[in-house]
Amino acid sequence: MIRLQPNGTLWTDTDGNPIHAHGGHMLVHDGYYYWYGEDRRDNIYVSVYRSENLVDWEFRRHVLTTDSPCEGYRVRTDLSLFREADGKKEKVNIERPKVLYNAKTKKFVMWAHYENGQNYLDARACIATCDTPDGDFVYHGSFNPYGNMSRDCTLFIDNENDAYFISASRDNADLAVYRLTEDYMNVDRQVHTLFQGEFREAPALFYRRNNGKYYLLSSWCTGWAPNQGTCATAHKLNGRWSLNHPFGDKTTFDSQPAFVLPYVKENGETIFLYFGDRWGGNGDQYFTSSYIVLPIRFDEFDHAYINWCDVCEI
Ligand code: GAL
């Protein structure tokens, strides 16, 4: 039995410092959970922490900063990782970073949401790679997949090596689902455009083997303010999706989806953990934002739901 850190608090690392991994994602690699997320301090964009037990988190590195190396690749991208203003480096926005390991290229590939730091009008995806999960990532630039707007996003790996990128498109009206190329460095095909005109964002996807269904959590678009989360299901990513069904309470327990972690318990049972951001307020979203982690349960109709617990035991 594991007692997670308390919900609605800014979890701390093994040095007692707050964990800055907002809008994040977890990668399981060589026995460790790697937790990547937004870190808005100083010149930092993305930080990574790791843990063997989901409780003790060791800070590993600021993997993407304004000083990260930049390198183009075959896709035409915009490589700017900061703006020059009055002779100073001003940060752009890199949000909701997600990382997958590509077994063919042996690269850790990050996809995130890029904005220019002044407004949210560029609406681009951006990519970075590294040879290790917690080294200095090389930035490869931002672009609009097939010319589409691309905001809140997630990555998902299906059947061991097929990867998908899902992002809010058309000014957040729809969620585009893209299968990635075999190196995970570009979109290969837009396989679906979900929830036409429903304005869903903050996508988080998981697959349940026992009923062969994909579950996609999302929020409505209300900026930093929380709203009613929803969940839709499908047997195929490019197939027919169910209608969105409420998930959590009217404010998703005051949180917005970041990602879902499939977690194998000691008894071999796989459970799914909902990770949400409880964004802070008063223009101080990042320093006072905290985390909500709740085990996802399923009712007799196989609808996903969560119950509140102050301190969850899994
Ligand atoms: C939210 C989004 C966040 C961030 C914020 C900015 O809707 O989920 O990731 O982009 O808007 O207002």
mmCIF file of C-alpha atoms and ligand atoms in Angstrom:
data_model
loop_
_atom_site.group_PDB
_atom_site.id
_atom_site.type_symbol
_atom_site.label_atom_id
_atom_site.label_comp_id
_atom_site.label_asym_id
_atom_site.label_seq_id
_atom_site.Cartn_x
_atom_site.Cartn_y
_atom_site.Cartn_z
ATOM 1 C CA MET A 1 0.000 0.000 0.000
ATOM 2 C CA ILE A 2 1.332 3.444 -0.960
ATOM 3 C CA ARG A 3 0.281 6.679 0.717
ATOM 4 C CA LEU A 4 0.570 9.451 -1.850
ATOM 5 C CA GLN A 5 1.452 13.019 -0.895
ATOM 6 C CA PRO A 6 -1.649 15.021 0.144
ATOM 7 C CA ASN A 7 -4.018 16.232 -2.551
ATOM 8 C CA GLY A 8 -4.308 19.953 -3.153
ATOM 9 C CA THR A 9 -0.754 20.611 -1.964
ATOM 10 C CA LEU A 10 2.375 21.435 -3.909
ATOM 11 C CA TRP A 11 4.111 18.054 -3.558
ATOM 12 C CA THR A 12 7.733 18.219 -2.445
ATOM 13 C CA ASP A 13 10.873 16.539 -3.718
ATOM 14 C CA THR A 14 13.372 14.626 -1.580
ATOM 15 C CA ASP A 15 15.182 17.905 -0.742
ATOM 16 C CA GLY A 16 11.934 19.345 0.597
ATOM 17 C CA ASN A 17 11.527 21.757 -2.343
ATOM 18 C CA PRO A 18 8.200 22.192 -4.185
ATOM 19 C CA ILE A 19 7.850 20.059 -7.305
ATOM 20 C CA HIS A 20 7.435 22.264 -10.371
ATOM 21 C CA ALA A 21 5.953 19.893 -12.947
ATOM 22 C CA HIS A 22 2.635 21.494 -13.888
ATOM 23 C CA GLY A 23 0.569 20.451 -16.914
ATOM 24 C CA GLY A 24 2.865 17.459 -16.831
ATOM 25 C CA HIS A 25 3.289 13.887 -17.926
ATOM 26 C CA MET A 26 4.969 10.711 -16.698
ATOM 27 C CA LEU A 27 7.207 8.294 -18.513
ATOM 28 C CA VAL A 28 8.071 4.924 -17.002
ATOM 29 C CA HIS A 29 11.646 3.952 -17.860
ATOM 30 C CA ASP A 30 14.109 1.476 -16.318
ATOM 31 C CA GLY A 31 12.152 1.165 -13.082
ATOM 32 C CA TYR A 32 11.597 4.896 -12.582
ATOM 33 C CA TYR A 33 8.643 7.199 -13.030
ATOM 34 C CA TYR A 34 9.902 10.368 -14.703
ATOM 35 C CA TRP A 35 7.632 13.332 -14.040
ATOM 36 C CA TYR A 36 8.035 16.156 -16.581
ATOM 37 C CA GLY A 37 6.161 19.412 -16.334
ATOM 38 C CA GLU A 38 6.080 23.174 -16.619
ATOM 39 C CA ASP A 39 8.488 25.042 -14.375
ATOM 40 C CA ARG A 40 8.040 28.814 -14.746
ATOM 41 C CA ARG A 41 10.884 29.934 -12.518
ATOM 42 C CA ASP A 42 13.755 32.051 -13.885
ATOM 43 C CA ASN A 43 14.786 30.885 -17.362
ATOM 44 C CA ILE A 44 13.306 27.394 -16.955
ATOM 45 C CA TYR A 45 10.613 25.835 -19.152
ATOM 46 C CA VAL A 46 10.510 22.137 -18.251
ATOM 47 C CA SER A 47 11.834 20.248 -15.223
ATOM 48 C CA VAL A 48 11.963 16.519 -14.535
ATOM 49 C CA TYR A 49 11.818 14.557 -11.277
ATOM 50 C CA ARG A 50 12.002 10.809 -10.805
ATOM 51 C CA SER A 51 10.704 8.272 -8.335
ATOM 52 C CA GLU A 52 10.520 4.527 -7.855
ATOM 53 C CA ASN A 53 7.391 4.671 -5.698
ATOM 54 C CA LEU A 54 5.393 7.821 -6.675
ATOM 55 C CA VAL A 55 6.080 9.251 -3.202
ATOM 56 C CA ASP A 56 9.784 10.152 -3.048
ATOM 57 C CA TRP A 57 10.598 12.449 -5.947
ATOM 58 C CA GLU A 58 14.210 13.239 -6.755
ATOM 59 C CA PHE A 59 14.801 16.442 -8.732
ATOM 60 C CA ARG A 60 16.885 15.515 -11.792
ATOM 61 C CA ARG A 61 17.235 18.532 -14.081
ATOM 62 C CA HIS A 62 15.794 21.579 -15.759
ATOM 63 C CA VAL A 63 15.640 19.788 -19.114
ATOM 64 C CA LEU A 64 14.454 22.720 -21.241
ATOM 65 C CA THR A 65 15.399 26.357 -20.590
ATOM 66 C CA THR A 66 15.931 29.536 -22.584
ATOM 67 C CA ASP A 67 19.568 28.387 -22.948
ATOM 68 C CA SER A 68 18.830 24.933 -24.370
ATOM 69 C CA PRO A 69 20.658 24.014 -27.571
ATOM 70 C CA CYS A 70 18.529 24.461 -30.709
ATOM 71 C CA GLU A 71 18.844 22.307 -33.784
ATOM 72 C CA GLY A 72 16.670 22.133 -36.890
ATOM 73 C CA TYR A 73 15.632 18.853 -38.462
ATOM 74 C CA ARG A 74 13.807 17.815 -41.626
ATOM 75 C CA VAL A 75 10.572 19.593 -40.627
ATOM 76 C CA ARG A 76 10.548 23.349 -41.175
ATOM 77 C CA THR A 77 10.120 24.885 -37.724
ATOM 78 C CA ASP A 78 10.597 28.148 -35.891
ATOM 79 C CA LEU A 79 13.593 27.639 -33.604
ATOM 80 C CA SER A 80 13.134 30.672 -31.351
ATOM 81 C CA LEU A 81 13.089 29.685 -27.706
ATOM 82 C CA PHE A 82 13.003 33.242 -26.370
ATOM 83 C CA ARG A 83 12.309 36.794 -27.585
ATOM 84 C CA GLU A 84 14.751 39.687 -27.508
ATOM 85 C CA ALA A 85 13.151 42.695 -25.847
ATOM 86 C CA ASP A 86 15.171 45.770 -24.817
ATOM 87 C CA GLY A 87 18.340 43.707 -25.181
ATOM 88 C CA LYS A 88 16.979 41.126 -22.709
ATOM 89 C CA LYS A 89 15.880 37.525 -23.180
ATOM 90 C CA GLU A 90 12.112 37.312 -22.639
ATOM 91 C CA LYS A 91 10.586 33.901 -22.218
ATOM 92 C CA VAL A 92 8.123 32.347 -24.627
ATOM 93 C CA ASN A 93 5.491 29.917 -23.272
ATOM 94 C CA ILE A 94 6.138 26.179 -23.322
ATOM 95 C CA GLU A 95 3.148 24.381 -21.822
ATOM 96 C CA ARG A 96 1.969 20.834 -21.131
ATOM 97 C CA PRO A 97 5.227 19.024 -22.041
ATOM 98 C CA LYS A 98 4.856 15.272 -22.723
ATOM 99 C CA VAL A 99 7.700 12.800 -23.329
ATOM 100 C CA LEU A 100 7.824 9.361 -24.982
ATOM 101 C CA TYR A 101 10.721 6.990 -25.549
ATOM 102 C CA ASN A 102 11.234 5.923 -29.144
ATOM 103 C CA ALA A 103 12.717 2.411 -29.111
ATOM 104 C CA LYS A 104 13.836 2.631 -32.781
ATOM 105 C CA THR A 105 15.794 5.871 -32.555
ATOM 106 C CA LYS A 106 16.556 5.419 -28.828
ATOM 107 C CA LYS A 107 15.563 9.053 -28.293
ATOM 108 C CA PHE A 108 13.356 10.612 -25.668
ATOM 109 C CA VAL A 109 11.005 12.830 -27.644
ATOM 110 C CA MET A 110 9.148 15.744 -26.062
ATOM 111 C CA TRP A 111 6.089 17.428 -27.557
ATOM 112 C CA ALA A 112 4.609 20.546 -25.971
ATOM 113 C CA HIS A 113 2.462 23.600 -26.656
ATOM 114 C CA TYR A 114 4.359 26.702 -27.809
ATOM 115 C CA GLU A 115 3.205 30.312 -27.606
ATOM 116 C CA ASN A 116 5.284 33.459 -28.177
ATOM 117 C CA GLY A 117 5.016 34.707 -24.571
ATOM 118 C CA GLN A 118 2.878 37.722 -25.464
ATOM 119 C CA ASN A 119 -0.392 36.069 -26.496
ATOM 120 C CA TYR A 120 -1.837 32.664 -27.374
ATOM 121 C CA LEU A 121 -2.159 33.294 -31.118
ATOM 122 C CA ASP A 122 0.713 31.187 -32.491
ATOM 123 C CA ALA A 123 -0.959 27.987 -31.196
ATOM 124 C CA ARG A 124 1.869 25.645 -32.194
ATOM 125 C CA ALA A 125 3.288 22.281 -31.271
ATOM 126 C CA CYS A 126 7.005 22.148 -30.418
ATOM 127 C CA ILE A 127 9.511 19.312 -30.165
ATOM 128 C CA ALA A 128 12.710 18.550 -28.255
ATOM 129 C CA THR A 129 14.791 15.368 -27.926
ATOM 130 C CA CYS A 130 17.416 13.829 -25.678
ATOM 131 C CA ASP A 131 19.460 10.597 -25.494
ATOM 132 C CA THR A 132 18.542 10.103 -21.839
ATOM 133 C CA PRO A 133 15.293 10.748 -19.956
ATOM 134 C CA ASP A 134 16.798 13.452 -17.760
ATOM 135 C CA GLY A 135 19.573 15.079 -19.772
ATOM 136 C CA ASP A 136 19.642 18.465 -21.518
ATOM 137 C CA PHE A 137 17.005 18.310 -24.248
ATOM 138 C CA VAL A 138 17.805 19.745 -27.691
ATOM 139 C CA TYR A 139 15.036 22.025 -28.938
ATOM 140 C CA HIS A 140 13.863 21.414 -32.520
ATOM 141 C CA GLY A 141 11.367 24.244 -32.855
ATOM 142 C CA SER A 142 7.648 24.890 -33.172
ATOM 143 C CA PHE A 143 5.174 24.451 -36.037
ATOM 144 C CA ASN A 144 1.474 24.162 -36.873
ATOM 145 C CA PRO A 145 0.723 20.533 -37.825
ATOM 146 C CA TYR A 146 -0.786 20.592 -41.364
ATOM 147 C CA GLY A 147 -1.216 24.323 -40.740
ATOM 148 C CA ASN A 148 -3.612 23.636 -37.853
ATOM 149 C CA MET A 149 -3.700 25.560 -34.608
ATOM 150 C CA SER A 150 -2.400 23.343 -31.812
ATOM 151 C CA ARG A 151 -2.822 24.279 -28.137
ATOM 152 C CA ASP A 152 -3.425 22.001 -25.096
ATOM 153 C CA CYS A 153 -1.963 18.628 -25.979
ATOM 154 C CA THR A 154 -1.078 15.122 -24.963
ATOM 155 C CA LEU A 155 0.965 12.178 -26.252
ATOM 156 C CA PHE A 156 -0.134 8.574 -26.140
ATOM 157 C CA ILE A 157 1.605 5.334 -27.032
ATOM 158 C CA ASP A 158 -0.540 2.527 -28.404
ATOM 159 C CA ASN A 159 0.404 -1.114 -29.058
ATOM 160 C CA GLU A 160 3.994 -0.655 -27.866
ATOM 161 C CA ASN A 161 5.160 1.687 -30.613
ATOM 162 C CA ASP A 162 2.390 3.589 -32.432
ATOM 163 C CA ALA A 163 2.362 7.083 -30.970
ATOM 164 C CA TYR A 164 -0.373 9.716 -31.157
ATOM 165 C CA PHE A 165 -0.421 13.449 -30.502
ATOM 166 C CA ILE A 166 -3.746 15.032 -29.587
ATOM 167 C CA SER A 167 -4.160 18.787 -29.455
ATOM 168 C CA ALA A 168 -6.814 21.461 -29.321
ATOM 169 C CA SER A 169 -7.270 22.928 -32.799
ATOM 170 C CA ARG A 170 -9.448 25.557 -34.532
ATOM 171 C CA ASP A 171 -9.229 27.983 -31.632
ATOM 172 C CA ASN A 172 -9.929 25.092 -29.234
ATOM 173 C CA ALA A 173 -13.227 24.193 -30.956
ATOM 174 C CA ASP A 174 -12.053 20.626 -31.769
ATOM 175 C CA LEU A 175 -9.387 18.164 -30.661
ATOM 176 C CA ALA A 176 -7.212 16.871 -33.500
ATOM 177 C CA VAL A 177 -5.784 13.340 -33.210
ATOM 178 C CA TYR A 178 -2.563 12.719 -35.137
ATOM 179 C CA ARG A 179 -0.653 9.478 -35.554
ATOM 180 C CA LEU A 180 3.090 10.234 -35.420
ATOM 181 C CA THR A 181 5.824 9.162 -37.829
ATOM 182 C CA GLU A 182 7.951 6.206 -36.730
ATOM 183 C CA ASP A 183 10.602 8.504 -35.230
ATOM 184 C CA TYR A 184 7.874 10.469 -33.343
ATOM 185 C CA MET A 185 9.309 13.655 -34.849
ATOM 186 C CA ASN A 186 6.382 14.658 -37.037
ATOM 187 C CA VAL A 187 2.706 14.001 -37.588
ATOM 188 C CA ASP A 188 2.089 11.238 -40.102
ATOM 189 C CA ARG A 189 -1.678 11.427 -40.441
ATOM 190 C CA GLN A 190 -4.613 13.214 -38.854
ATOM 191 C CA VAL A 191 -6.734 10.218 -37.873
ATOM 192 C CA HIS A 192 -9.635 12.016 -36.201
ATOM 193 C CA THR A 193 -11.006 15.431 -35.232
ATOM 194 C CA LEU A 194 -12.956 14.996 -32.026
ATOM 195 C CA PHE A 195 -15.844 16.800 -30.379
ATOM 196 C CA GLN A 196 -16.500 19.287 -33.199
ATOM 197 C CA GLY A 197 -17.442 22.648 -31.679
ATOM 198 C CA GLU A 198 -17.438 21.340 -28.079
ATOM 199 C CA PHE A 199 -14.340 23.306 -27.020
ATOM 200 C CA ARG A 200 -12.601 20.578 -25.059
ATOM 201 C CA GLU A 201 -8.991 21.017 -23.921
ATOM 202 C CA ALA A 202 -6.484 19.547 -21.426
ATOM 203 C CA PRO A 203 -6.727 16.079 -23.056
ATOM 204 C CA ALA A 204 -5.534 12.991 -21.114
ATOM 205 C CA LEU A 205 -5.866 9.547 -22.685
ATOM 206 C CA PHE A 206 -5.611 5.993 -21.353
ATOM 207 C CA TYR A 207 -6.465 2.483 -22.526
ATOM 208 C CA ARG A 208 -8.181 -0.191 -20.447
ATOM 209 C CA ARG A 209 -7.295 -3.694 -21.489
ATOM 210 C CA ASN A 210 -10.191 -5.369 -19.646
ATOM 211 C CA ASN A 211 -12.858 -3.790 -21.853
ATOM 212 C CA GLY A 212 -10.708 -2.785 -24.833
ATOM 213 C CA LYS A 213 -11.684 0.873 -24.558
ATOM 214 C CA TYR A 214 -9.790 4.143 -24.837
ATOM 215 C CA TYR A 215 -10.822 6.803 -22.323
ATOM 216 C CA LEU A 216 -10.213 10.471 -23.070
ATOM 217 C CA LEU A 217 -10.526 13.008 -20.269
ATOM 218 C CA SER A 218 -10.763 16.700 -21.039
ATOM 219 C CA SER A 219 -11.897 20.014 -19.613
ATOM 220 C CA TRP A 220 -13.879 22.872 -21.056
ATOM 221 C CA CYS A 221 -11.998 26.079 -21.955
ATOM 222 C CA THR A 222 -12.100 28.472 -19.005
ATOM 223 C CA GLY A 223 -8.432 29.440 -18.784
ATOM 224 C CA TRP A 224 -7.037 28.843 -15.305
ATOM 225 C CA ALA A 225 -10.471 28.429 -13.709
ATOM 226 C CA PRO A 226 -11.551 24.807 -13.201
ATOM 227 C CA ASN A 227 -14.754 23.418 -14.701
ATOM 228 C CA GLN A 228 -16.654 20.140 -15.095
ATOM 229 C CA GLY A 229 -14.314 17.488 -16.512
ATOM 230 C CA THR A 230 -15.638 14.948 -18.982
ATOM 231 C CA CYS A 231 -14.693 11.549 -20.326
ATOM 232 C CA ALA A 232 -15.467 9.950 -23.691
ATOM 233 C CA THR A 233 -14.650 6.402 -24.802
ATOM 234 C CA ALA A 234 -13.981 4.526 -28.028
ATOM 235 C CA HIS A 235 -12.860 1.076 -29.133
ATOM 236 C CA LYS A 236 -10.570 2.614 -31.733
ATOM 237 C CA LEU A 237 -8.758 5.937 -31.652
ATOM 238 C CA ASN A 238 -9.976 6.644 -35.188
ATOM 239 C CA GLY A 239 -13.388 5.076 -34.600
ATOM 240 C CA ARG A 240 -16.669 6.439 -33.270
ATOM 241 C CA TRP A 241 -16.344 8.134 -29.892
ATOM 242 C CA SER A 242 -19.060 8.207 -27.251
ATOM 243 C CA LEU A 243 -20.550 11.454 -26.067
ATOM 244 C CA ASN A 244 -18.682 13.219 -23.287
ATOM 245 C CA HIS A 245 -19.824 12.072 -19.865
ATOM 246 C CA PRO A 246 -19.221 14.078 -16.649
ATOM 247 C CA PHE A 247 -16.029 13.152 -14.784
ATOM 248 C CA GLY A 248 -15.493 14.409 -11.241
ATOM 249 C CA ASP A 249 -17.641 17.171 -9.771
ATOM 250 C CA LYS A 250 -18.572 20.573 -11.248
ATOM 251 C CA THR A 251 -14.967 21.747 -10.944
ATOM 252 C CA THR A 252 -13.300 18.302 -11.226
ATOM 253 C CA PHE A 253 -12.392 18.857 -7.566
ATOM 254 C CA ASP A 254 -10.931 22.223 -8.474
ATOM 255 C CA SER A 255 -8.546 20.789 -11.056
ATOM 256 C CA GLN A 256 -7.843 20.416 -14.764
ATOM 257 C CA PRO A 257 -6.524 17.167 -16.314
ATOM 258 C CA ALA A 258 -2.762 16.882 -16.816
ATOM 259 C CA PHE A 259 -2.391 13.162 -17.587
ATOM 260 C CA VAL A 260 -3.424 9.653 -16.500
ATOM 261 C CA LEU A 261 -0.831 7.205 -15.223
ATOM 262 C CA PRO A 262 -1.487 3.455 -15.613
ATOM 263 C CA TYR A 263 -0.013 2.030 -12.415
ATOM 264 C CA VAL A 264 0.649 -1.667 -11.768
ATOM 265 C CA LYS A 265 0.078 -2.528 -8.122
ATOM 266 C CA GLU A 266 2.072 -5.121 -6.187
ATOM 267 C CA ASN A 267 -0.700 -7.674 -6.793
ATOM 268 C CA GLY A 268 -0.368 -7.171 -10.572
ATOM 269 C CA GLU A 269 -3.609 -5.204 -10.918
ATOM 270 C CA THR A 270 -3.404 -2.141 -13.216
ATOM 271 C CA ILE A 271 -5.103 0.954 -11.893
ATOM 272 C CA PHE A 272 -5.304 4.405 -13.463
ATOM 273 C CA LEU A 273 -4.319 7.538 -11.590
ATOM 274 C CA TYR A 274 -5.812 10.887 -12.543
ATOM 275 C CA PHE A 275 -3.247 13.702 -12.237
ATOM 276 C CA GLY A 276 -4.803 17.155 -12.313
ATOM 277 C CA ASP A 277 -3.472 20.658 -11.832
ATOM 278 C CA ARG A 278 -5.110 22.840 -9.252
ATOM 279 C CA TRP A 279 -3.961 26.099 -10.781
ATOM 280 C CA GLY A 280 -3.167 28.907 -8.356
ATOM 281 C CA GLY A 281 -4.809 32.288 -8.722
ATOM 282 C CA ASN A 282 -4.040 35.990 -8.752
ATOM 283 C CA GLY A 283 -1.608 35.908 -11.653
ATOM 284 C CA ASP A 284 0.593 33.530 -9.677
ATOM 285 C CA GLN A 285 -0.587 30.314 -11.286
ATOM 286 C CA TYR A 286 2.697 28.514 -11.311
ATOM 287 C CA PHE A 287 4.133 29.149 -7.902
ATOM 288 C CA THR A 288 0.958 28.377 -6.008
ATOM 289 C CA SER A 289 -0.449 25.655 -8.257
ATOM 290 C CA SER A 290 -0.775 22.239 -6.663
ATOM 291 C CA TYR A 291 -1.630 18.687 -7.674
ATOM 292 C CA ILE A 292 -4.616 16.380 -7.370
ATOM 293 C CA VAL A 293 -4.004 12.655 -7.800
ATOM 294 C CA LEU A 294 -7.020 10.346 -7.566
ATOM 295 C CA PRO A 295 -7.495 6.702 -8.551
ATOM 296 C CA ILE A 296 -9.996 6.391 -11.405
ATOM 297 C CA ARG A 297 -12.864 3.975 -10.779
ATOM 298 C CA PHE A 298 -15.440 2.530 -13.172
ATOM 299 C CA ASP A 299 -19.190 2.131 -12.597
ATOM 300 C CA GLU A 300 -21.476 -0.633 -13.897
ATOM 301 C CA PHE A 301 -21.685 1.153 -17.281
ATOM 302 C CA ASP A 302 -17.882 1.340 -17.405
ATOM 303 C CA HIS A 303 -18.025 5.124 -17.002
ATOM 304 C CA ALA A 304 -14.895 6.524 -15.365
ATOM 305 C CA TYR A 305 -15.295 8.445 -12.115
ATOM 306 C CA ILE A 306 -13.195 9.759 -9.218
ATOM 307 C CA ASN A 307 -13.913 10.197 -5.533
ATOM 308 C CA TRP A 308 -12.140 12.752 -3.412
ATOM 309 C CA CYS A 309 -9.554 11.662 -0.841
ATOM 310 C CA ASP A 310 -7.285 14.027 1.120
ATOM 311 C CA VAL A 311 -4.492 11.498 1.135
ATOM 312 C CA CYS A 312 -4.919 8.630 -1.284
ATOM 313 C CA GLU A 313 -3.764 5.107 -0.543
ATOM 314 C CA ILE A 314 -3.262 2.923 -3.568
HETATM 315 C C1 GAL B 1 -5.828 26.777 -20.033
HETATM 316 C C2 GAL B 1 -4.876 25.680 -20.482
HETATM 317 C C3 GAL B 1 -3.561 25.924 -19.783
HETATM 318 C C4 GAL B 1 -3.080 27.325 -20.146
HETATM 319 C C5 GAL B 1 -4.140 28.352 -19.767
HETATM 320 C C6 GAL B 1 -3.751 29.764 -20.177
HETATM 321 O O1 GAL B 1 -7.071 26.675 -20.641
HETATM 322 O O2 GAL B 1 -5.396 24.423 -20.171
HETATM 323 O O3 GAL B 1 -2.630 24.928 -20.171
HETATM 324 O O4 GAL B 1 -2.821 27.398 -21.516
HETATM 325 O O5 GAL B 1 -5.347 28.033 -20.393
HETATM 326 O O6 GAL B 1 -4.805 30.653 -19.937
#
